[in-house]
């Protein structure tokens, strides 16, 4: 069991270790905590359970509610299914009353985890509407951490102040190279420095891996983080839609239907961020429709999503659309220990049939 003292010791220990060792330790720790959190409740279909049971389940497990506030994205990228469904001319806005119902539901459980405005849109393509939705979320879910993911094309220094004043906590800035450019860490650093100059926000730290460069920037009131990734090496097939990322069969568990709740601009709820309701190939995977005012996020999470959790909790081959997904897959060095830990946990709670 983690205690404040043990957490402090862990953080202190990490300060003396190389970055790659720290990242590996954190990954292992996160997977072990997930295994330890599994209960019969989270695996069973509780569609007909009392509302308070559903609310408790949602609050206990969901770490991220990801929302599409609008449909438009101004880019078409090879690593994104928007190359299949062109969003550049789709100016649809997610129904504000629908989103307010979601925020009211989250406020009713004093939700204090993350609410993210992202998905397959560019949230800043309609700044005024995004600011209104952020203000609404801040008012109705006062303890949530609000963040936005942007491609930075519409981002200005003045926009940062607007986002801060609306109640945003964190801005994730995705940096993309030109199609003709080949990713290198040196070029990724250059792009990070260009963003620094554009926004007038000094870089305060930089961390690098073989496939990414991540920077943090100094700005009062909002945490700013950029990432520039090598999409030749880093990417997922988005529910079998992108052939270049379809490789080895996935064998490890998936934590997404446990930890995340995904809402498209259509009001459809999807099992994970890699599936989307505007693709014909994915329409059959929709688990709920929030355009129906009688349906709550708690009904969907405790009901239809349980089937996905059951199918993805164990080791072994997965069914379509998950069979070749690499999204947050378990690193190979952890397969042995986590598999043993998971087997014991599922046996202990009487769900060994899911192994």
Short mmCIF file of N, CA and C in Angstrom, two decimals, residues 103-175:
data_model
loop_
_atom_site.label_atom_id
_atom_site.label_comp_id
_atom_site.label_asym_id
_atom_site.label_seq_id
_atom_site.Cartn_x
_atom_site.Cartn_y
_atom_site.Cartn_z
N UNK A 103 -20.88 17.69 -17.29
CA UNK A 103 -20.18 18.40 -16.21
C UNK A 103 -20.98 18.36 -14.91
N UNK A 104 -22.30 18.48 -15.02
CA UNK A 104 -23.13 18.39 -13.82
C UNK A 104 -23.02 17.02 -13.17
N UNK A 105 -23.01 15.97 -14.00
CA UNK A 105 -22.83 14.62 -13.47
C UNK A 105 -21.49 14.50 -12.75
N UNK A 106 -20.44 15.02 -13.37
CA UNK A 106 -19.12 14.94 -12.76
C UNK A 106 -19.07 15.75 -11.46
N UNK A 107 -19.71 16.89 -11.47
CA UNK A 107 -19.77 17.70 -10.26
C UNK A 107 -20.51 17.01 -9.14
N UNK A 108 -21.49 16.18 -9.49
CA UNK A 108 -22.29 15.50 -8.46
C UNK A 108 -21.47 14.48 -7.68
N UNK A 109 -20.32 14.04 -8.22
CA UNK A 109 -19.44 13.11 -7.49
C UNK A 109 -18.15 13.81 -7.05
N UNK A 110 -18.14 15.12 -7.17
CA UNK A 110 -16.95 15.91 -6.84
C UNK A 110 -15.72 15.33 -7.55
N UNK A 111 -15.87 15.14 -8.85
CA UNK A 111 -14.80 14.57 -9.67
C UNK A 111 -13.58 15.48 -9.60
N UNK A 112 -12.43 14.89 -9.30
CA UNK A 112 -11.21 15.69 -9.11
C UNK A 112 -10.05 15.19 -9.97
N UNK A 113 -10.38 14.42 -11.01
CA UNK A 113 -9.36 13.95 -11.95
C UNK A 113 -9.37 14.85 -13.19
N UNK A 114 -8.89 14.35 -14.31
CA UNK A 114 -8.70 15.18 -15.49
C UNK A 114 -9.91 15.20 -16.42
N UNK A 115 -10.21 16.38 -16.94
CA UNK A 115 -11.14 16.56 -18.06
C UNK A 115 -10.31 17.16 -19.19
N UNK A 116 -10.31 16.49 -20.32
CA UNK A 116 -9.46 16.91 -21.44
C UNK A 116 -10.31 17.24 -22.65
N UNK A 117 -10.00 18.39 -23.28
CA UNK A 117 -10.61 18.77 -24.54
C UNK A 117 -9.61 18.42 -25.65
N UNK A 118 -9.95 17.40 -26.45
CA UNK A 118 -8.99 16.93 -27.45
C UNK A 118 -9.71 16.08 -28.50
N UNK A 119 -9.37 14.79 -28.52
CA UNK A 119 -9.84 13.83 -29.53
C UNK A 119 -9.24 14.15 -30.90
N UNK A 120 -10.07 14.04 -31.97
CA UNK A 120 -9.56 14.18 -33.34
C UNK A 120 -9.87 15.57 -33.93
N UNK A 121 -10.12 16.51 -33.05
CA UNK A 121 -10.37 17.89 -33.47
C UNK A 121 -9.19 18.76 -33.06
N UNK A 122 -9.20 19.99 -33.51
CA UNK A 122 -8.29 21.00 -32.97
C UNK A 122 -9.13 21.95 -32.12
N UNK A 123 -9.06 21.83 -30.79
CA UNK A 123 -9.94 22.61 -29.93
C UNK A 123 -9.85 24.11 -30.13
N UNK A 124 -8.65 24.62 -30.49
CA UNK A 124 -8.48 26.06 -30.63
C UNK A 124 -8.95 26.59 -31.98
N UNK A 125 -9.49 25.73 -32.83
CA UNK A 125 -10.04 26.21 -34.10
C UNK A 125 -11.29 27.05 -33.88
N UNK A 126 -11.91 26.92 -32.70
CA UNK A 126 -13.02 27.79 -32.30
C UNK A 126 -12.76 28.20 -30.85
N UNK A 127 -11.93 29.21 -30.68
CA UNK A 127 -11.46 29.60 -29.35
C UNK A 127 -12.62 30.04 -28.46
N UNK A 128 -13.52 30.84 -29.02
CA UNK A 128 -14.62 31.36 -28.20
C UNK A 128 -15.46 30.23 -27.62
N UNK A 129 -15.78 29.24 -28.46
CA UNK A 129 -16.61 28.13 -27.98
C UNK A 129 -15.84 27.30 -26.94
N UNK A 130 -14.56 27.07 -27.20
CA UNK A 130 -13.75 26.31 -26.24
C UNK A 130 -13.69 27.02 -24.89
N UNK A 131 -13.47 28.32 -24.90
CA UNK A 131 -13.41 29.07 -23.64
C UNK A 131 -14.71 28.96 -22.87
N UNK A 132 -15.84 29.02 -23.57
CA UNK A 132 -17.14 28.86 -22.90
C UNK A 132 -17.26 27.49 -22.25
N UNK A 133 -16.77 26.45 -22.94
CA UNK A 133 -16.88 25.10 -22.38
C UNK A 133 -15.94 24.93 -21.18
N UNK A 134 -14.76 25.55 -21.25
CA UNK A 134 -13.83 25.48 -20.12
C UNK A 134 -14.42 26.18 -18.91
N UNK A 135 -15.01 27.36 -19.13
CA UNK A 135 -15.63 28.08 -18.02
C UNK A 135 -16.75 27.26 -17.38
N UNK A 136 -17.54 26.63 -18.23
CA UNK A 136 -18.63 25.81 -17.73
C UNK A 136 -18.11 24.64 -16.91
N UNK A 137 -17.07 23.97 -17.43
CA UNK A 137 -16.49 22.85 -16.69
C UNK A 137 -15.90 23.31 -15.37
N UNK A 138 -15.23 24.46 -15.38
CA UNK A 138 -14.63 24.96 -14.13
C UNK A 138 -15.71 25.30 -13.10
N UNK A 139 -16.82 25.83 -13.56
CA UNK A 139 -17.91 26.20 -12.65
C UNK A 139 -18.61 24.97 -12.08
N UNK A 140 -18.84 23.98 -12.94
CA UNK A 140 -19.64 22.82 -12.53
C UNK A 140 -18.81 21.69 -11.93
N UNK A 141 -17.53 21.64 -12.26
CA UNK A 141 -16.63 20.61 -11.72
C UNK A 141 -15.40 21.32 -11.14
N UNK A 142 -15.57 22.02 -10.04
CA UNK A 142 -14.53 22.95 -9.57
C UNK A 142 -13.20 22.32 -9.21
N UNK A 143 -13.20 21.03 -8.86
CA UNK A 143 -11.95 20.41 -8.42
C UNK A 143 -11.26 19.59 -9.51
N UNK A 144 -11.82 19.56 -10.71
CA UNK A 144 -11.21 18.80 -11.80
C UNK A 144 -9.99 19.53 -12.33
N UNK A 145 -9.05 18.75 -12.90
CA UNK A 145 -7.92 19.33 -13.63
C UNK A 145 -8.32 19.42 -15.09
N UNK A 146 -8.36 20.62 -15.63
CA UNK A 146 -8.79 20.82 -17.01
C UNK A 146 -7.58 21.00 -17.91
N UNK A 147 -7.56 20.23 -19.00
CA UNK A 147 -6.46 20.41 -19.95
C UNK A 147 -6.96 20.37 -21.39
N UNK A 148 -6.13 20.89 -22.26
CA UNK A 148 -6.42 20.95 -23.70
C UNK A 148 -5.20 20.42 -24.44
N UNK A 149 -5.45 19.70 -25.54
CA UNK A 149 -4.38 19.27 -26.44
C UNK A 149 -4.54 20.05 -27.75
N UNK A 150 -3.47 20.72 -28.17
CA UNK A 150 -3.54 21.55 -29.38
C UNK A 150 -2.35 21.28 -30.30
N UNK A 151 -2.56 21.52 -31.59
CA UNK A 151 -1.44 21.41 -32.54
C UNK A 151 -0.67 22.73 -32.66
N UNK A 152 -1.08 23.72 -31.91
CA UNK A 152 -0.44 25.04 -31.77
C UNK A 152 -0.63 25.97 -32.97
N UNK A 153 -1.32 25.54 -34.03
CA UNK A 153 -1.45 26.40 -35.21
C UNK A 153 -2.21 27.69 -34.90
N UNK A 154 -3.22 27.60 -34.01
CA UNK A 154 -4.03 28.76 -33.68
C UNK A 154 -3.57 29.41 -32.37
N UNK A 155 -2.53 28.89 -31.77
CA UNK A 155 -2.12 29.34 -30.45
C UNK A 155 -1.30 30.62 -30.52
N UNK A 156 -1.68 31.60 -29.70
CA UNK A 156 -0.95 32.86 -29.58
C UNK A 156 -0.68 33.14 -28.10
N UNK A 157 0.20 34.06 -27.85
CA UNK A 157 0.47 34.47 -26.47
C UNK A 157 -0.82 34.95 -25.79
N UNK A 158 -1.64 35.72 -26.50
CA UNK A 158 -2.88 36.24 -25.92
C UNK A 158 -3.86 35.11 -25.60
N UNK A 159 -3.80 34.02 -26.38
CA UNK A 159 -4.68 32.88 -26.12
C UNK A 159 -4.37 32.23 -24.79
N UNK A 160 -3.09 32.21 -24.43
CA UNK A 160 -2.70 31.62 -23.15
C UNK A 160 -3.40 32.32 -21.99
N UNK A 161 -3.45 33.64 -22.04
CA UNK A 161 -4.11 34.39 -20.97
C UNK A 161 -5.60 34.10 -20.94
N UNK A 162 -6.21 33.96 -22.11
CA UNK A 162 -7.65 33.65 -22.16
C UNK A 162 -7.92 32.26 -21.55
N UNK A 163 -7.09 31.30 -21.89
CA UNK A 163 -7.26 29.95 -21.36
C UNK A 163 -7.06 29.94 -19.84
N UNK A 164 -6.06 30.64 -19.38
CA UNK A 164 -5.80 30.72 -17.94
C UNK A 164 -6.99 31.34 -17.22
N UNK A 165 -7.50 32.44 -17.73
CA UNK A 165 -8.59 33.14 -17.06
C UNK A 165 -9.89 32.34 -17.09
N UNK A 166 -10.03 31.47 -18.10
CA UNK A 166 -11.23 30.62 -18.18
C UNK A 166 -11.18 29.48 -17.17
N UNK A 167 -9.97 29.14 -16.69
CA UNK A 167 -9.85 28.08 -15.68
C UNK A 167 -9.04 26.88 -16.10
N UNK A 168 -8.30 26.99 -17.23
CA UNK A 168 -7.50 25.86 -17.68
C UNK A 168 -6.31 25.64 -16.74
N UNK A 169 -5.99 24.36 -16.50
CA UNK A 169 -4.82 24.02 -15.69
C UNK A 169 -3.59 23.70 -16.52
N UNK A 170 -3.80 23.02 -17.67
CA UNK A 170 -2.65 22.49 -18.39
C UNK A 170 -2.92 22.52 -19.89
N UNK A 171 -1.88 22.86 -20.65
CA UNK A 171 -1.98 22.87 -22.11
C UNK A 171 -0.90 21.96 -22.67
N UNK A 172 -1.34 20.91 -23.39
CA UNK A 172 -0.42 20.00 -24.07
C UNK A 172 -0.29 20.47 -25.52
N UNK A 173 0.93 20.75 -25.93
CA UNK A 173 1.18 21.31 -27.27
C UNK A 173 1.90 20.28 -28.12
N UNK A 174 1.21 19.76 -29.12
CA UNK A 174 1.79 18.75 -30.01
C UNK A 174 2.50 19.44 -31.15
N UNK A 175 3.77 19.11 -31.31
CA UNK A 175 4.59 19.71 -32.37
C UNK A 175 4.77 18.70 -33.50
#
